[in-house]
mmCIF file of C-alpha atoms and ligand atoms in Angstrom:
data_model
loop_
_atom_site.group_PDB
_atom_site.id
_atom_site.type_symbol
_atom_site.label_atom_id
_atom_site.label_comp_id
_atom_site.label_asym_id
_atom_site.label_seq_id
_atom_site.Cartn_x
_atom_site.Cartn_y
_atom_site.Cartn_z
ATOM 1 C CA MET A 30 77.650 27.526 -48.866
ATOM 2 C CA ARG A 31 79.772 30.650 -48.391
ATOM 3 C CA ARG A 32 77.971 33.931 -47.741
ATOM 4 C CA ALA A 33 79.600 37.362 -47.700
ATOM 5 C CA ILE A 34 78.397 40.827 -46.848
ATOM 6 C CA TYR A 35 79.589 43.680 -49.061
ATOM 7 C CA PRO A 36 78.735 46.741 -46.954
ATOM 8 C CA GLY A 37 78.913 50.378 -47.933
ATOM 9 C CA SER A 38 77.141 53.650 -48.488
ATOM 10 C CA PHE A 39 76.744 53.100 -52.250
ATOM 11 C CA ASP A 40 75.830 56.767 -52.662
ATOM 12 C CA PRO A 41 76.012 56.155 -55.557
ATOM 13 C CA VAL A 42 77.182 52.701 -56.625
ATOM 14 C CA THR A 43 80.196 53.026 -58.957
ATOM 15 C CA ASN A 44 81.748 50.757 -61.562
ATOM 16 C CA GLY A 45 84.443 50.069 -58.964
ATOM 17 C CA HIS A 46 81.826 48.596 -56.595
ATOM 18 C CA LEU A 47 80.426 46.465 -59.410
ATOM 19 C CA ASP A 48 83.913 45.235 -60.288
ATOM 20 C CA ILE A 49 84.425 44.090 -56.682
ATOM 21 C CA ILE A 50 81.021 42.355 -56.617
ATOM 22 C CA GLU A 51 81.850 40.514 -59.834
ATOM 23 C CA ARG A 52 85.194 39.388 -58.424
ATOM 24 C CA GLY A 53 83.571 38.444 -55.110
ATOM 25 C CA CYS A 54 81.160 36.220 -56.993
ATOM 26 C CA LYS A 55 84.081 33.949 -57.859
ATOM 27 C CA LEU A 56 84.772 33.371 -54.153
ATOM 28 C CA PHE A 57 81.322 33.293 -52.546
ATOM 29 C CA ASP A 58 78.033 31.529 -53.209
ATOM 30 C CA GLU A 59 76.030 34.501 -52.005
ATOM 31 C CA ILE A 60 76.872 38.170 -51.562
ATOM 32 C CA ILE A 61 74.562 40.499 -49.687
ATOM 33 C CA ILE A 62 75.148 44.066 -50.792
ATOM 34 C CA ALA A 63 74.291 45.884 -47.575
ATOM 35 C CA ILE A 64 73.582 49.618 -47.618
ATOM 36 C CA LEU A 65 74.401 51.387 -44.366
ATOM 37 C CA ILE A 66 71.510 53.423 -42.962
ATOM 38 C CA ASN A 67 73.381 56.349 -41.470
ATOM 39 C CA PRO A 68 71.065 59.035 -40.030
ATOM 40 C CA GLU A 69 74.050 61.355 -39.483
ATOM 41 C CA LYS A 70 74.957 61.675 -43.152
ATOM 42 C CA ARG A 71 73.036 63.746 -45.687
ATOM 43 C CA PRO A 72 73.113 61.435 -48.674
ATOM 44 C CA PHE A 73 72.558 62.280 -52.350
ATOM 45 C CA PHE A 74 70.221 59.297 -52.828
ATOM 46 C CA THR A 75 67.758 57.932 -50.283
ATOM 47 C CA ILE A 76 68.161 54.351 -49.092
ATOM 48 C CA GLU A 77 65.199 53.353 -51.272
ATOM 49 C CA ASP A 78 66.749 55.020 -54.361
ATOM 50 C CA ARG A 79 70.048 53.271 -53.699
ATOM 51 C CA ARG A 80 68.367 49.923 -53.199
ATOM 52 C CA GLU A 81 66.417 50.313 -56.454
ATOM 53 C CA ILE A 82 69.481 51.416 -58.438
ATOM 54 C CA LEU A 83 71.603 48.574 -57.060
ATOM 55 C CA GLU A 84 68.963 45.976 -57.829
ATOM 56 C CA GLU A 85 68.742 47.180 -61.388
ATOM 57 C CA VAL A 86 72.453 47.486 -62.131
ATOM 58 C CA LEU A 87 73.185 44.103 -60.555
ATOM 59 C CA LEU A 88 71.081 42.498 -63.275
ATOM 60 C CA GLY A 89 73.959 43.321 -65.627
ATOM 61 C CA ILE A 90 76.561 41.483 -63.548
ATOM 62 C CA ASN A 91 78.068 38.179 -64.567
ATOM 63 C CA ARG A 92 76.942 36.099 -61.610
ATOM 64 C CA SER A 93 76.832 32.603 -63.017
ATOM 65 C CA THR A 94 77.583 30.805 -59.766
ATOM 66 C CA CYS A 95 76.578 33.376 -57.197
ATOM 67 C CA THR A 96 73.400 34.821 -55.712
ATOM 68 C CA LEU A 97 73.275 38.583 -55.167
ATOM 69 C CA ARG A 98 70.923 40.240 -52.723
ATOM 70 C CA VAL A 99 70.495 43.906 -51.780
ATOM 71 C CA ASP A 100 69.624 44.884 -48.227
ATOM 72 C CA ALA A 101 70.004 47.809 -45.820
ATOM 73 C CA PHE A 102 71.256 47.703 -42.246
ATOM 74 C CA GLU A 103 71.755 49.936 -39.224
ATOM 75 C CA GLY A 104 73.950 49.528 -36.202
ATOM 76 C CA LEU A 105 77.080 47.426 -36.043
ATOM 77 C CA LEU A 106 78.078 45.681 -39.223
ATOM 78 C CA VAL A 107 79.236 42.556 -37.383
ATOM 79 C CA HIS A 108 75.850 42.214 -35.640
ATOM 80 C CA TYR A 109 74.183 42.380 -39.024
ATOM 81 C CA ALA A 110 76.694 39.893 -40.493
ATOM 82 C CA VAL A 111 76.028 37.376 -37.697
ATOM 83 C CA ALA A 112 72.262 37.796 -38.079
ATOM 84 C CA GLN A 113 72.653 37.042 -41.787
ATOM 85 C CA LYS A 114 74.827 33.981 -41.002
ATOM 86 C CA ALA A 115 77.639 35.423 -43.105
ATOM 87 C CA ASP A 116 81.184 34.043 -43.152
ATOM 88 C CA ALA A 117 82.921 37.155 -44.370
ATOM 89 C CA ILE A 118 82.847 40.871 -45.021
ATOM 90 C CA VAL A 119 84.176 41.993 -48.400
ATOM 91 C CA ARG A 120 85.836 45.386 -48.778
ATOM 92 C CA GLY A 121 87.528 46.879 -51.810
ATOM 93 C CA ILE A 122 90.935 48.484 -51.418
ATOM 94 C CA ARG A 123 91.963 50.872 -54.178
ATOM 95 C CA ALA A 124 95.195 52.429 -53.027
ATOM 96 C CA ILE A 125 97.454 52.268 -50.017
ATOM 97 C CA SER A 126 95.571 55.295 -48.641
ATOM 98 C CA ASP A 127 92.471 53.113 -48.157
ATOM 99 C CA TYR A 128 94.446 50.560 -46.225
ATOM 100 C CA GLU A 129 94.857 52.300 -42.888
ATOM 101 C CA TYR A 130 91.151 52.946 -42.362
ATOM 102 C CA GLU A 131 90.198 49.534 -43.700
ATOM 103 C CA LEU A 132 92.737 47.790 -41.462
ATOM 104 C CA GLN A 133 91.349 49.607 -38.408
ATOM 105 C CA MET A 134 87.809 48.603 -39.310
ATOM 106 C CA ALA A 135 88.759 45.013 -40.076
ATOM 107 C CA LEU A 136 90.624 44.608 -36.787
ATOM 108 C CA MET A 137 87.851 46.262 -34.773
ATOM 109 C CA ASN A 138 85.299 44.021 -36.468
ATOM 110 C CA ARG A 139 87.452 40.991 -35.701
ATOM 111 C CA ARG A 140 87.687 42.009 -32.055
ATOM 112 C CA LEU A 141 83.917 42.444 -31.895
ATOM 113 C CA GLU A 142 83.179 39.228 -33.767
ATOM 114 C CA PRO A 143 86.090 36.818 -34.315
ATOM 115 C CA SER A 144 83.989 34.412 -36.378
ATOM 116 C CA ILE A 145 83.676 36.851 -39.297
ATOM 117 C CA GLU A 146 86.663 37.288 -41.619
ATOM 118 C CA THR A 147 87.289 40.440 -43.652
ATOM 119 C CA VAL A 148 88.367 39.813 -47.229
ATOM 120 C CA PHE A 149 90.056 42.694 -49.062
ATOM 121 C CA MET A 150 89.773 42.733 -52.814
ATOM 122 C CA MET A 151 91.387 45.001 -55.400
ATOM 123 C CA PRO A 152 89.326 46.459 -58.215
ATOM 124 C CA ALA A 153 90.666 46.752 -61.773
ATOM 125 C CA GLU A 154 93.331 49.484 -62.041
ATOM 126 C CA LYS A 155 91.028 51.588 -64.211
ATOM 127 C CA TYR A 156 88.768 52.052 -61.175
ATOM 128 C CA SER A 157 91.546 52.686 -58.676
ATOM 129 C CA TYR A 158 90.727 56.402 -58.420
ATOM 130 C CA VAL A 159 86.923 56.108 -58.581
ATOM 131 C CA SER A 160 84.989 56.914 -55.419
ATOM 132 C CA SER A 161 81.353 57.824 -54.739
ATOM 133 C CA ARG A 162 82.541 61.104 -53.244
ATOM 134 C CA LEU A 163 84.454 62.157 -56.375
ATOM 135 C CA VAL A 164 81.622 60.965 -58.622
ATOM 136 C CA LYS A 165 79.228 63.312 -56.793
ATOM 137 C CA GLU A 166 81.691 66.196 -56.966
ATOM 138 C CA VAL A 167 82.366 65.735 -60.691
ATOM 139 C CA PHE A 168 78.627 65.444 -61.358
ATOM 140 C CA GLN A 169 77.755 68.547 -59.355
ATOM 141 C CA LEU A 170 80.385 70.534 -61.247
ATOM 142 C CA GLY A 171 79.103 69.362 -64.628
ATOM 143 C CA GLY A 172 81.763 66.747 -65.515
ATOM 144 C CA ARG A 173 81.211 63.560 -67.498
ATOM 145 C CA LEU A 174 80.568 60.357 -65.537
ATOM 146 C CA SER A 175 80.658 57.844 -68.367
ATOM 147 C CA GLY A 176 82.857 54.877 -67.527
ATOM 148 C CA LEU A 177 82.811 55.716 -63.821
ATOM 149 C CA VAL A 178 79.243 54.709 -62.970
ATOM 150 C CA PRO A 179 76.601 52.662 -64.792
ATOM 151 C CA PRO A 180 74.512 54.810 -67.209
ATOM 152 C CA LEU A 181 71.449 54.336 -64.956
ATOM 153 C CA VAL A 182 73.242 56.054 -62.076
ATOM 154 C CA GLU A 183 74.058 59.113 -64.190
ATOM 155 C CA GLU A 184 70.440 59.240 -65.424
ATOM 156 C CA ARG A 185 69.087 59.016 -61.882
ATOM 157 C CA MET A 186 71.505 61.716 -60.694
ATOM 158 C CA LYS A 187 70.322 64.038 -63.469
ATOM 159 C CA GLN A 188 66.667 63.323 -62.620
ATOM 160 C CA LYS A 189 67.359 64.034 -58.980
ATOM 161 C CA MET A 190 68.946 67.407 -59.793
ATOM 162 C CA GLU A 191 66.038 68.345 -62.078
ATOM 163 C CA ASN A 192 63.199 67.169 -59.802
ATOM 164 C CA GLY A 193 64.818 67.696 -56.423
HETATM 165 O O1 PNS B 24 81.139 52.823 -48.299
HETATM 166 P P1 PNS B 24 81.682 53.214 -46.953
HETATM 167 O O2 PNS B 24 80.996 54.478 -46.486
HETATM 168 O O3 PNS B 24 83.181 53.299 -46.943
HETATM 169 O O4 PNS B 24 81.260 52.036 -45.918
HETATM 170 C C1 PNS B 24 81.601 52.119 -44.562
HETATM 171 C C2 PNS B 24 80.920 50.984 -43.742
HETATM 172 C C3 PNS B 24 79.442 50.926 -44.020
HETATM 173 C C4 PNS B 24 81.554 49.666 -44.109
HETATM 174 C C5 PNS B 24 81.195 51.284 -42.233
HETATM 175 O O5 PNS B 24 80.909 52.628 -41.957
HETATM 176 C C6 PNS B 24 80.409 50.391 -41.295
HETATM 177 O O6 PNS B 24 80.608 49.203 -41.223
HETATM 178 N N1 PNS B 24 79.453 50.997 -40.559
HETATM 179 C C7 PNS B 24 78.562 50.284 -39.643
HETATM 180 C C8 PNS B 24 78.836 50.643 -38.180
HETATM 181 C C9 PNS B 24 79.932 49.792 -37.622
HETATM 182 O O7 PNS B 24 79.911 48.584 -37.632
HETATM 183 N N2 PNS B 24 80.988 50.482 -37.130
HETATM 184 C C10 PNS B 24 82.161 49.864 -36.585
HETATM 185 C C11 PNS B 24 83.121 49.523 -37.702
HETATM 186 S S1 PNS B 24 84.665 49.095 -37.081
#
């Protein structure tokens, strides 16, 4: 039984994240999608919104041999990973520019907790420029999000703008 943690802000979840989860499902029996609770950031979606959205969009994922679970965590990722009895942390790498930061995190996490491996995965090329940050910027400036995020995410972003 191989369990991985896929941590992130998921504010919002993008098609790139879903692509990584689908690929991760081929390697792991269980993936816990773990939303970081970060009191210092001012997010677009609350943790509860993000949890709800993730749970719903994950229903559309091809997960024949893998269990997917959504959770939220605070504090050190490796402490959370050990508490969840995980074997690995999955991170997506889009371009070489992601690598430096990801390498630093992976090596720091290894120093803190040598029993947990970091596994880097590459999303499909068509998602190589998609990030939650750009999705929010494009949305706020009135651009189209189709193909970048699941339709539910765009709907929920519109609702949020209308209702506050
Ligand atoms: O989606 P993101 O924002 O790139 O995810 C970053 C995340 C959540 C993986 C990272 O910020 C993290 O692990 N935070 C938890 C605190 C921690 O463990 N910090 C030390 C990392 S070396």
